[in-house]
């Protein structure tokens, strides 16, 4: 027998609710599987098998007997997809449903009132509904955990059988063929909308995968350079990275200098200077210079590969939100069936009704108790809530997001690009000479020739000054690993860049300033830069505090800068210098303690966004962060978060009220 131990991942089609997932999970648990994860929405099942003698084909057959399909690699999609089933049923149901509404308005289309027409239109829909919902209903009954599909199956079947009996007895009041078809079509529509929302979650993984280049230029021992697929490079290979290239694997610089954009990892937009013996990360981009890198890790073992695996696990492990109607269906279904049976028995034996009449009354109980009201109570409220949020510029992926966001008790914020703008401003400017203006002209002349993001910010800062013109410098050039260099007609050499040019006697300035200007290696000026706090952040945090929502900050930036922002926004709890793995671990811990949302915008936030109870991204964020989040603030404004919380809470209150009246109606009827 083949050794199938280790982690097993399958794609399983046909799971439609939390109860379906629970049934599969209990089945796998009884077979001795460990670390079981079942995501009914994404159709994913994973578990760890430690038994070498276990027949996995037997496990697959067991899941198939529950009414679900194991999608094998290379297997074509079934013709009768959910969208085709919906289109087919809607096409046949619409004439029946429209005719019913038009009759209430006093308009009659006698052709559609013919019984043979109604039977011809409703029967295909009914049979498809029996097959579609019957599998899930039967599987849940076998697991003694009835789901809402049982009610849908019983309700539509009762309406159809009721109508057939009415047709046989020639009783027009007993004919509800349009009800049977409409029940099935409306529920299929709801399932289709949910499937569309869920399918977007996998796009986060696809966006991360795109960070990996397809090819790598490898320096062979003979000195020739060959282009290989990234999957073919191995540890120890020397790869060449040119300016603008994405780095294909983790490694160590063996030759060259350059600036690397590691924002996908740290969230910080300032490129990091790299030189010999320093580490580079696969997925980052060389924005300036050229490097030779010895490969240390490739594929799933690389940092990018680990982030991809974290996002996958976080999405799979995300706790599902079970709708209120589903939560009580295990009680509601047997109660309705019991009432129907009692109606038949008591009506026939206690009140002397004919068996046919008692049976008709029993079926009427099932028709009345069909979960149409309960099924529509949540989505109608959610539809209104989603519409209101859309008008506010807030997009949500799936109606369940509103329900869960309303219960959020803690919101964790990333710093750069979320609470701060990511646009650099000059915080402090210090000079060793009395006249600042000539020094500013020197910086202006140097930074005009640079394409670095900080250079552009400095030019924008200097340009508004009156009479600002560039100093007359010659031979302006960019020096790898340092910054800009130039000379004046008198032969003086000017350098402007990182602390690498700072004279040793001024080394204490590195703690406060990031950029320095020297003349003939003597310090002229020091510049401190920072990214500004976004507009509305303070007001948003104050509102969240008044709404009894705890706020924290989680950032990959330096401790000192994170503390500055936290103090300015009165955030008492914060964590700095966090890697994506550390962010994920903290979000997992906090989400287990209480309902927690995460607000972020970087690729390094993707796993944490996916693992939080609710992930919230900004419209200007990286595509990976947007795809991993359940809620997107398209305008990127903090005040949109307060509106989203208020609307979500109002929507949840409406859902509860709707469900109360839906159940009250069923109980009274």
XYZ file of C-alpha atoms in Angstrom:
669
model
C 0.000 0.000 0.000
C 1.315 3.460 -0.857
C 2.619 5.612 1.965
C 0.166 8.500 2.233
C 1.249 9.881 5.591
C 1.714 13.588 6.261
C -0.461 16.529 5.375
C -3.218 15.805 2.849
C -5.122 18.552 1.021
C -8.243 17.946 -1.074
C -10.699 20.092 -2.970
C -14.208 18.970 -2.028
C -17.254 20.164 -3.953
C -20.825 20.144 -2.667
C -20.420 21.540 0.861
C -22.929 24.368 1.256
C -22.994 25.272 4.961
C -21.233 25.078 8.298
C -23.076 21.854 9.117
C -21.694 20.226 5.959
C -18.172 21.110 7.068
C -18.886 19.824 10.574
C -20.036 16.484 9.165
C -16.864 16.047 7.105
C -14.730 17.074 10.073
C -16.414 14.548 12.383
C -16.021 11.806 9.746
C -12.288 12.474 9.393
C -11.888 12.668 13.163
C -13.477 9.231 13.578
C -10.953 7.882 11.057
C -8.093 9.094 13.266
C -7.034 12.145 11.247
C -5.262 15.024 13.023
C -5.143 18.819 12.495
C -8.360 18.748 10.457
C -9.378 21.939 8.642
C -12.567 22.120 6.590
C -13.546 25.317 4.766
C -16.964 24.722 3.195
C -16.969 28.115 1.436
C -13.641 27.590 -0.341
C -14.265 23.837 -0.783
C -10.971 22.949 0.906
C -10.248 20.031 3.253
C -6.866 19.353 4.850
C -5.693 16.977 7.564
C -2.645 15.095 8.803
C -2.542 11.305 8.405
C -0.136 9.420 10.688
C -1.304 5.896 9.806
C 0.728 4.312 6.998
C -1.808 1.480 6.660
C -4.782 3.774 6.144
C -6.515 3.492 2.762
C -7.040 7.068 1.604
C -9.268 5.841 -1.230
C -11.579 4.494 1.467
C -11.626 7.953 3.091
C -12.471 9.516 -0.263
C -15.292 7.040 -0.817
C -16.638 7.834 2.642
C -16.789 11.542 1.801
C -18.429 10.730 -1.534
C -21.098 8.675 0.266
C -21.884 11.769 2.327
C -22.929 13.438 -0.936
C -19.776 15.407 -1.749
C -17.328 15.239 -4.658
C -13.537 14.969 -4.374
C -12.148 17.096 -7.196
C -9.157 15.198 -8.591
C -6.223 16.918 -10.301
C -6.941 17.459 -13.973
C -10.608 16.652 -13.517
C -12.864 18.820 -15.615
C -15.555 20.870 -13.953
C -19.043 19.318 -14.053
C -21.368 20.725 -16.695
C -24.090 21.448 -14.145
C -22.237 24.133 -12.244
C -24.051 26.268 -9.694
C -24.371 29.160 -12.156
C -25.890 26.881 -14.812
C -28.329 25.405 -12.281
C -29.347 28.932 -11.254
C -29.790 30.056 -14.866
C -31.828 26.974 -15.736
C -34.111 27.243 -12.697
C -34.534 31.029 -13.031
C -35.532 30.693 -16.690
C -38.344 28.246 -15.815
C -39.357 29.882 -12.532
C -39.697 33.455 -13.765
C -42.934 32.891 -15.776
C -44.548 31.136 -12.780
C -43.445 33.762 -10.282
C -44.315 36.711 -12.552
C -47.746 35.234 -13.299
C -48.442 34.882 -9.577
C -47.553 38.524 -8.928
C -49.527 39.764 -11.919
C -52.600 37.829 -10.742
C -52.436 39.670 -7.432
C -52.418 42.922 -9.445
C -55.527 41.816 -11.394
C -53.759 40.818 -14.611
C -54.394 37.296 -15.877
C -52.469 35.254 -18.453
C -54.675 32.217 -18.887
C -51.989 30.230 -20.695
C -49.772 30.306 -17.583
C -52.716 29.241 -15.411
C -53.005 25.934 -17.269
C -51.987 23.141 -14.922
C -50.007 21.252 -17.539
C -47.933 24.421 -18.187
C -47.239 24.912 -14.479
C -46.275 21.244 -14.068
C -44.029 21.388 -17.143
C -42.220 24.494 -15.849
C -41.922 23.523 -12.173
C -41.064 19.810 -12.448
C -37.539 20.222 -13.935
C -36.748 22.872 -11.303
C -38.112 20.667 -8.533
C -36.157 17.594 -9.662
C -32.943 19.587 -9.918
C -33.573 21.051 -6.448
C -34.215 17.588 -5.013
C -30.898 16.385 -6.415
C -28.950 19.537 -5.442
C -30.212 20.049 -1.884
C -31.112 16.424 -1.226
C -27.471 15.299 -1.110
C -26.560 17.802 1.577
C -29.811 17.230 3.475
C -29.346 13.446 3.506
C -25.698 13.747 4.565
C -26.623 16.031 7.473
C -29.385 13.643 8.581
C -26.954 10.723 8.546
C -24.654 12.752 10.786
C -27.657 13.574 13.037
C -27.009 17.278 12.515
C -29.781 18.553 10.182
C -28.978 21.715 8.262
C -31.071 24.317 6.457
C -30.965 22.223 3.262
C -33.280 19.757 5.041
C -35.892 22.494 5.389
C -35.373 23.623 1.802
C -35.755 20.040 0.593
C -38.858 19.388 2.743
C -40.442 22.767 1.983
C -40.052 22.584 -1.785
C -41.030 18.893 -1.844
C -44.104 19.558 0.310
C -45.213 22.427 -1.929
C -44.769 20.287 -5.045
C -46.510 17.198 -3.578
C -49.264 19.442 -2.161
C -49.803 20.857 -5.652
C -49.814 17.403 -7.298
C -52.484 16.203 -4.860
C -54.448 19.395 -5.461
C -54.226 18.765 -9.199
C -55.473 15.178 -8.797
C -58.362 16.314 -6.572
C -59.027 19.303 -8.831
C -58.639 21.725 -5.897
C -57.155 25.017 -7.186
C -56.572 26.242 -3.611
C -54.059 23.424 -3.107
C -51.902 24.251 -6.146
C -48.603 26.032 -5.437
C -46.239 24.892 -8.176
C -44.693 28.382 -8.336
C -43.866 28.134 -4.616
C -41.827 24.953 -5.048
C -39.869 26.426 -7.961
C -39.382 29.821 -6.322
C -38.017 28.317 -3.088
C -35.334 26.431 -5.006
C -34.427 29.338 -7.298
C -34.096 31.897 -4.484
C -31.857 29.637 -2.422
C -29.699 28.838 -5.473
C -29.368 32.593 -6.051
C -28.154 33.051 -2.476
C -25.646 30.216 -2.858
C -24.372 31.653 -6.127
C -23.829 35.122 -4.603
C -21.941 33.580 -1.692
C -19.802 31.473 -4.045
C -18.813 34.583 -6.009
C -17.744 36.400 -2.850
C -15.737 33.435 -1.563
C -13.924 32.859 -4.872
C -12.137 36.192 -4.438
C -10.263 35.007 -1.358
C -7.914 32.828 -3.418
C -6.792 35.841 -5.471
C -4.564 36.893 -2.534
C -2.469 33.765 -3.083
C -2.318 34.429 -6.828
C -1.125 38.006 -6.253
C 1.622 36.792 -3.924
C 2.726 34.178 -6.445
C 3.149 36.937 -9.039
C 5.912 38.475 -6.913
C 8.103 35.542 -7.914
C 9.829 36.118 -11.264
C 9.557 33.276 -13.745
C 13.223 33.305 -14.737
C 16.565 33.720 -12.974
C 19.961 34.501 -14.521
C 22.445 32.022 -13.051
C 26.232 32.447 -13.215
C 27.727 29.040 -14.012
C 31.185 27.907 -12.747
C 32.502 28.315 -16.294
C 31.594 32.000 -16.200
C 28.677 31.771 -18.625
C 25.277 33.127 -17.674
C 22.214 30.988 -18.320
C 18.537 31.778 -17.881
C 16.685 29.139 -15.829
C 13.172 28.759 -14.535
C 13.027 29.876 -10.911
C 11.940 26.361 -9.934
C 15.279 25.044 -11.286
C 17.638 27.184 -9.219
C 19.252 25.515 -6.208
C 20.995 26.463 -2.993
C 24.519 27.681 -3.678
C 23.784 29.000 -7.186
C 25.077 32.496 -7.959
C 22.348 34.637 -9.518
C 22.717 38.024 -11.181
C 20.270 40.810 -10.284
C 20.084 43.961 -12.400
C 18.363 47.230 -11.566
C 14.602 46.796 -11.741
C 14.709 42.999 -11.341
C 12.669 41.076 -8.800
C 14.956 38.917 -6.647
C 13.994 35.254 -7.296
C 15.221 33.664 -4.036
C 16.579 34.396 -0.565
C 20.340 34.730 -0.468
C 23.517 36.584 0.458
C 25.185 39.332 -1.572
C 28.626 38.193 -2.748
C 29.369 41.172 -4.984
C 27.911 44.584 -5.795
C 25.831 47.256 -4.073
C 22.290 48.466 -4.488
C 19.015 49.624 -2.935
C 16.312 46.990 -2.461
C 12.596 47.644 -2.063
C 11.510 45.271 0.736
C 8.116 46.896 1.308
C 6.309 43.584 0.737
C 8.102 42.274 3.838
C 8.466 45.267 6.165
C 5.744 47.630 4.938
C 8.313 50.426 4.722
C 8.632 52.212 1.383
C 12.232 53.413 1.921
C 14.573 51.112 -0.066
C 17.242 49.324 1.998
C 20.880 49.655 1.004
C 22.580 46.285 0.367
C 26.263 45.460 -0.010
C 28.553 42.429 0.223
C 27.650 39.800 2.866
C 24.177 41.260 3.519
C 20.994 39.207 3.115
C 18.348 39.770 0.425
C 14.839 38.344 0.310
C 13.134 36.699 -2.645
C 10.193 38.743 -3.924
C 11.831 42.097 -3.143
C 12.939 44.384 -6.002
C 16.337 45.899 -6.759
C 15.494 49.555 -7.478
C 19.090 50.702 -7.933
C 22.445 49.059 -8.559
C 23.503 45.513 -9.420
C 24.067 42.444 -7.263
C 25.497 38.958 -7.362
C 23.651 36.784 -4.848
C 24.395 33.285 -3.549
C 21.072 31.435 -3.165
C 20.245 30.329 0.407
C 16.574 29.334 0.210
C 14.180 28.723 -2.683
C 10.511 27.905 -3.202
C 8.381 27.295 -0.117
C 11.442 27.529 2.149
C 12.044 31.169 1.152
C 10.523 34.072 3.078
C 7.995 34.755 0.292
C 7.127 31.055 0.180
C 6.555 31.053 3.934
C 4.306 34.124 3.656
C 2.275 32.381 0.932
C 1.892 29.316 3.160
C 0.872 31.529 6.087
C -1.830 33.208 4.002
C -3.100 29.830 2.793
C -3.256 28.457 6.323
C -4.790 31.642 7.687
C -7.562 31.590 5.077
C -8.227 27.903 5.641
C -8.126 28.198 9.428
C -10.346 31.258 9.576
C -13.337 30.519 11.844
C -16.583 30.492 9.865
C -19.591 32.614 10.772
C -22.669 30.471 11.174
C -25.816 32.394 10.420
C -28.390 32.574 13.177
C -30.873 30.555 11.158
C -28.331 27.764 10.635
C -27.446 27.734 14.323
C -30.956 26.758 15.373
C -31.834 24.614 12.360
C -30.798 21.471 14.252
C -33.726 22.172 16.616
C -36.115 23.780 14.152
C -36.059 20.952 11.592
C -37.096 18.082 13.910
C -39.700 20.325 15.579
C -41.331 21.122 12.218
C -41.284 17.474 11.114
C -42.748 16.379 14.464
C -45.524 18.975 14.211
C -46.329 17.811 10.701
C -46.583 14.153 11.810
C -48.721 15.131 14.817
C -51.003 17.113 12.511
C -51.516 14.001 10.378
C -52.119 11.630 13.305
C -54.236 13.919 15.491
C -56.267 15.175 12.546
C -57.077 11.658 11.353
C -57.509 9.780 14.625
C -58.632 12.468 17.094
C -60.731 14.754 14.891
C -62.017 12.162 12.451
C -60.648 13.838 9.324
C -60.147 11.672 6.283
C -56.585 10.500 5.799
C -56.311 12.607 2.644
C -57.453 15.772 4.426
C -55.177 15.086 7.407
C -52.275 14.511 5.024
C -53.005 17.787 3.237
C -52.968 19.599 6.595
C -49.676 17.948 7.532
C -48.119 19.036 4.231
C -49.490 22.554 4.855
C -47.425 22.691 8.055
C -44.298 21.931 6.034
C -45.197 24.537 3.409
C -45.796 27.201 6.048
C -42.588 26.251 7.857
C -40.412 26.372 4.749
C -37.481 28.665 5.593
C -38.319 31.353 3.026
C -38.827 34.029 5.676
C -35.795 32.911 7.643
C -33.737 32.537 4.474
C -34.583 36.068 3.358
C -34.402 37.702 6.808
C -30.605 37.822 6.794
C -29.775 38.504 3.109
C -32.310 41.332 2.738
C -30.861 43.157 5.740
C -27.336 42.419 4.541
C -28.182 43.699 1.048
C -29.312 47.032 2.471
C -26.253 47.215 4.734
C -23.861 46.420 1.892
C -25.555 49.054 -0.270
C -25.182 51.694 2.433
C -21.530 50.817 2.895
C -20.933 50.995 -0.863
C -22.296 54.539 -0.867
C -19.784 55.343 1.876
C -16.966 53.892 -0.268
C -16.623 50.721 1.808
C -16.641 47.386 -0.038
C -17.283 44.113 1.795
C -16.653 40.583 0.518
C -19.667 38.553 1.543
C -22.613 39.493 3.739
C -21.257 37.596 6.730
C -18.557 40.288 7.073
C -21.134 42.796 8.306
C -22.453 40.384 10.913
C -19.000 39.671 12.313
C -17.649 43.224 12.096
C -20.554 44.398 14.247
C -19.230 42.146 17.043
C -15.618 43.365 16.827
C -14.127 44.299 20.202
C -10.529 45.006 19.164
C -8.964 46.640 16.070
C -5.242 46.273 15.320
C -3.663 48.893 13.031
C -0.566 48.692 10.871
C 1.416 51.928 10.888
C 2.942 52.849 7.532
C 0.308 53.550 4.894
C -2.510 53.051 7.409
C -2.088 55.417 10.355
C 0.707 57.272 8.552
C 0.549 58.411 4.943
C 3.813 56.955 3.603
C 4.597 60.414 2.129
C 7.832 61.740 3.611
C 8.009 65.132 5.279
C 10.969 66.917 6.835
C 10.663 66.673 10.583
C 13.905 68.469 11.478
C 16.610 70.351 9.560
C 19.911 71.153 11.279
C 22.929 72.936 9.847
C 26.461 73.591 11.143
C 26.590 77.047 9.506
C 24.433 80.086 10.197
C 22.908 80.550 6.715
C 20.513 77.724 5.785
C 19.574 78.900 2.291
C 22.823 78.070 0.394
C 22.798 74.619 2.032
C 19.210 74.053 0.901
C 20.276 75.049 -2.635
C 22.984 72.374 -2.519
C 20.494 69.695 -1.431
C 18.042 70.913 -4.082
C 20.676 70.594 -6.820
C 21.680 67.080 -5.712
C 18.197 65.636 -5.160
C 16.813 66.955 -8.463
C 19.021 64.370 -10.176
C 17.816 61.436 -8.087
C 14.728 59.253 -8.660
C 14.637 58.009 -5.063
C 11.229 58.512 -3.308
C 12.902 60.491 -0.520
C 14.622 62.734 -3.071
C 11.285 63.596 -4.641
C 9.879 64.463 -1.214
C 12.854 66.738 -0.444
C 12.511 68.510 -3.809
C 8.808 69.082 -3.123
C 9.719 70.453 0.314
C 12.310 72.867 -1.063
C 10.586 74.110 -4.225
C 8.030 76.391 -2.523
C 10.792 78.523 -0.953
C 11.217 81.959 -2.533
C 14.161 82.295 -4.948
C 14.964 78.584 -4.658
C 17.401 77.653 -7.411
C 19.859 74.764 -7.601
C 23.450 75.480 -6.572
C 25.956 75.462 -9.476
C 27.274 71.906 -9.095
C 29.118 69.755 -11.618
C 29.470 66.007 -12.237
C 26.356 65.140 -10.223
C 26.096 61.367 -9.884
C 24.477 58.679 -7.779
C 26.850 56.514 -5.748
C 25.724 52.979 -4.893
C 25.148 52.416 -1.189
C 25.638 56.086 -0.299
C 23.525 58.654 -2.129
C 24.388 61.629 -4.342
C 27.803 63.173 -5.036
C 28.904 66.293 -6.930
C 31.543 69.030 -7.059
C 31.508 72.823 -7.498
C 33.717 74.990 -9.783
C 36.138 75.529 -6.868
C 36.753 71.767 -6.577
C 34.823 71.130 -3.352
C 33.214 67.663 -3.179
C 29.673 67.411 -1.818
C 27.914 64.237 -0.682
C 24.320 63.838 0.416
C 22.952 60.530 1.611
C 22.853 57.934 4.368
C 24.838 57.736 7.607
C 27.653 55.965 5.712
C 29.060 59.431 4.838
C 28.767 60.807 8.381
C 32.122 61.741 9.982
C 32.787 59.588 13.040
C 32.748 62.527 15.467
C 29.118 63.165 14.503
C 27.989 59.528 14.881
C 25.580 60.417 17.718
C 23.378 62.200 15.139
C 22.373 58.854 13.586
C 19.783 58.315 16.305
C 17.869 61.476 15.357
C 18.625 62.109 11.652
C 18.579 59.883 8.569
C 20.181 62.039 5.834
C 23.413 64.065 5.875
C 25.217 66.637 3.684
C 29.014 66.916 3.711
C 31.586 69.181 1.987
C 35.017 67.638 1.660
C 33.888 65.063 4.258
C 32.958 67.790 6.776
C 29.347 67.857 7.966
C 27.180 70.724 6.715
C 23.630 69.591 7.516
C 21.456 66.792 8.840
C 17.852 66.042 7.856
C 15.270 64.055 9.815
C 12.338 62.735 7.807
C 9.113 60.992 8.744
C 5.829 59.973 7.195
C 2.917 62.074 8.428
C -0.073 60.784 10.394
C -3.071 60.504 8.087
C -5.945 62.916 8.344
C -8.779 61.694 10.546
C -6.725 59.039 12.370
C -7.003 60.727 15.777
C -10.772 61.239 15.430
C -11.287 57.630 14.323
C -9.377 56.225 17.273
C -11.328 58.467 19.647
C -14.611 57.190 18.170
C -13.513 53.565 18.521
C -12.655 54.189 22.161
C -16.124 55.664 22.752
C -17.628 52.599 21.008
C -15.762 50.366 23.505
C -13.405 48.980 20.848
C -9.813 48.390 21.971
C -7.100 49.707 19.600
C -3.522 48.457 19.152
C -0.694 49.133 16.688
C 1.436 46.444 15.022
C 4.295 47.568 12.766
C 7.498 46.427 11.120
C 9.010 49.904 11.634
C 11.591 50.942 14.234
C 10.637 51.083 17.920
C 11.288 54.835 18.256
C 9.115 55.805 15.301
C 6.281 53.481 16.331
C 6.330 54.976 19.830
C 6.113 58.497 18.388
C 2.996 57.631 16.390
C 1.446 55.743 19.303
C 1.998 58.688 21.643
C 0.585 61.143 19.106
C -2.582 59.049 18.648
C -2.828 58.015 22.321
C -2.495 54.309 21.547
C -1.364 52.654 24.753
C -0.453 49.223 23.349
C 1.901 48.840 20.374
C 4.484 46.396 18.974
C 7.357 47.455 16.691
C 9.856 45.685 14.395
C 7.432 42.823 13.712
C 8.011 40.290 10.922
C 5.015 38.884 8.978
C 5.251 35.701 11.049
C 5.247 37.621 14.321
C 2.277 39.703 13.148
C 0.385 36.541 12.287
C 1.157 34.935 15.659
C -0.087 37.975 17.572
C -3.254 38.254 15.461
C -3.957 34.539 16.039
C -3.562 35.035 19.794
C -5.694 38.174 19.942
C -8.396 36.737 17.673
C -8.713 33.763 20.026
C -9.199 36.118 22.982
C -11.942 38.285 21.475
C -13.341 39.292 18.036
C -10.427 41.139 16.416
C -10.067 43.136 13.194
C -6.793 44.022 11.478
C -6.310 47.168 9.358
C -3.321 47.058 7.013
C -2.113 47.914 3.527
C 1.114 46.037 2.821
C 2.010 42.639 1.443
C 3.604 41.916 4.823
C 0.129 42.327 6.366
C -1.588 39.783 4.087
C -1.339 36.747 6.358
C -2.442 38.716 9.422
C -5.360 40.242 7.485
C -6.476 36.789 6.392
C -6.175 35.336 9.897
C -7.957 38.121 11.785
C -11.675 37.700 12.367
C -12.069 40.609 9.943
C -9.281 41.880 7.651
C -9.615 45.523 6.570
C -7.529 47.058 3.801
C -7.343 50.467 2.161
C -8.161 51.259 -1.450
C -4.574 52.390 -2.171
C -3.082 49.280 -0.536
C -1.150 46.527 -2.268
C -3.316 44.153 -4.309
C -2.301 41.287 -2.030
C -3.602 43.114 1.057
C -6.859 44.026 -0.711
C -7.395 40.428 -1.800
C -6.668 39.042 1.670
C -9.083 41.432 3.403
C -12.840 41.056 3.832
C -13.442 44.818 3.902
C -11.826 47.534 1.752
C -11.956 51.279 2.517
C -11.838 52.431 -1.100
C -11.290 56.090 -0.243
C -8.474 55.196 2.133
C -9.990 57.518 4.758
C -10.021 56.600 8.419
C -13.495 58.035 8.981
C -14.853 55.343 6.645
C -13.959 52.836 9.362
C -16.279 54.539 11.843
C -19.147 54.518 9.350
C -18.523 50.850 8.588
C -18.737 49.948 12.279
C -21.926 51.957 12.802
C -23.673 50.506 9.734
C -22.565 46.951 10.577
C -23.995 47.219 14.077
C -27.271 48.611 12.731
C -27.413 45.776 10.182
C -26.894 43.085 12.824
C -29.699 44.574 14.918
C -31.961 44.493 11.856
C -31.048 40.849 11.149
C -31.959 39.849 14.671
C -35.268 41.690 14.435
C -36.024 40.078 11.060
C -35.256 36.601 12.366
C -37.437 37.183 15.424
C -40.447 38.090 13.262
C -39.679 35.265 10.801
C -39.716 32.698 13.592
C -42.704 34.320 15.243
C -44.603 33.996 11.961
C -43.669 30.313 11.665
C -44.620 29.565 15.263
C -48.002 31.319 15.021
C -48.796 29.779 11.617
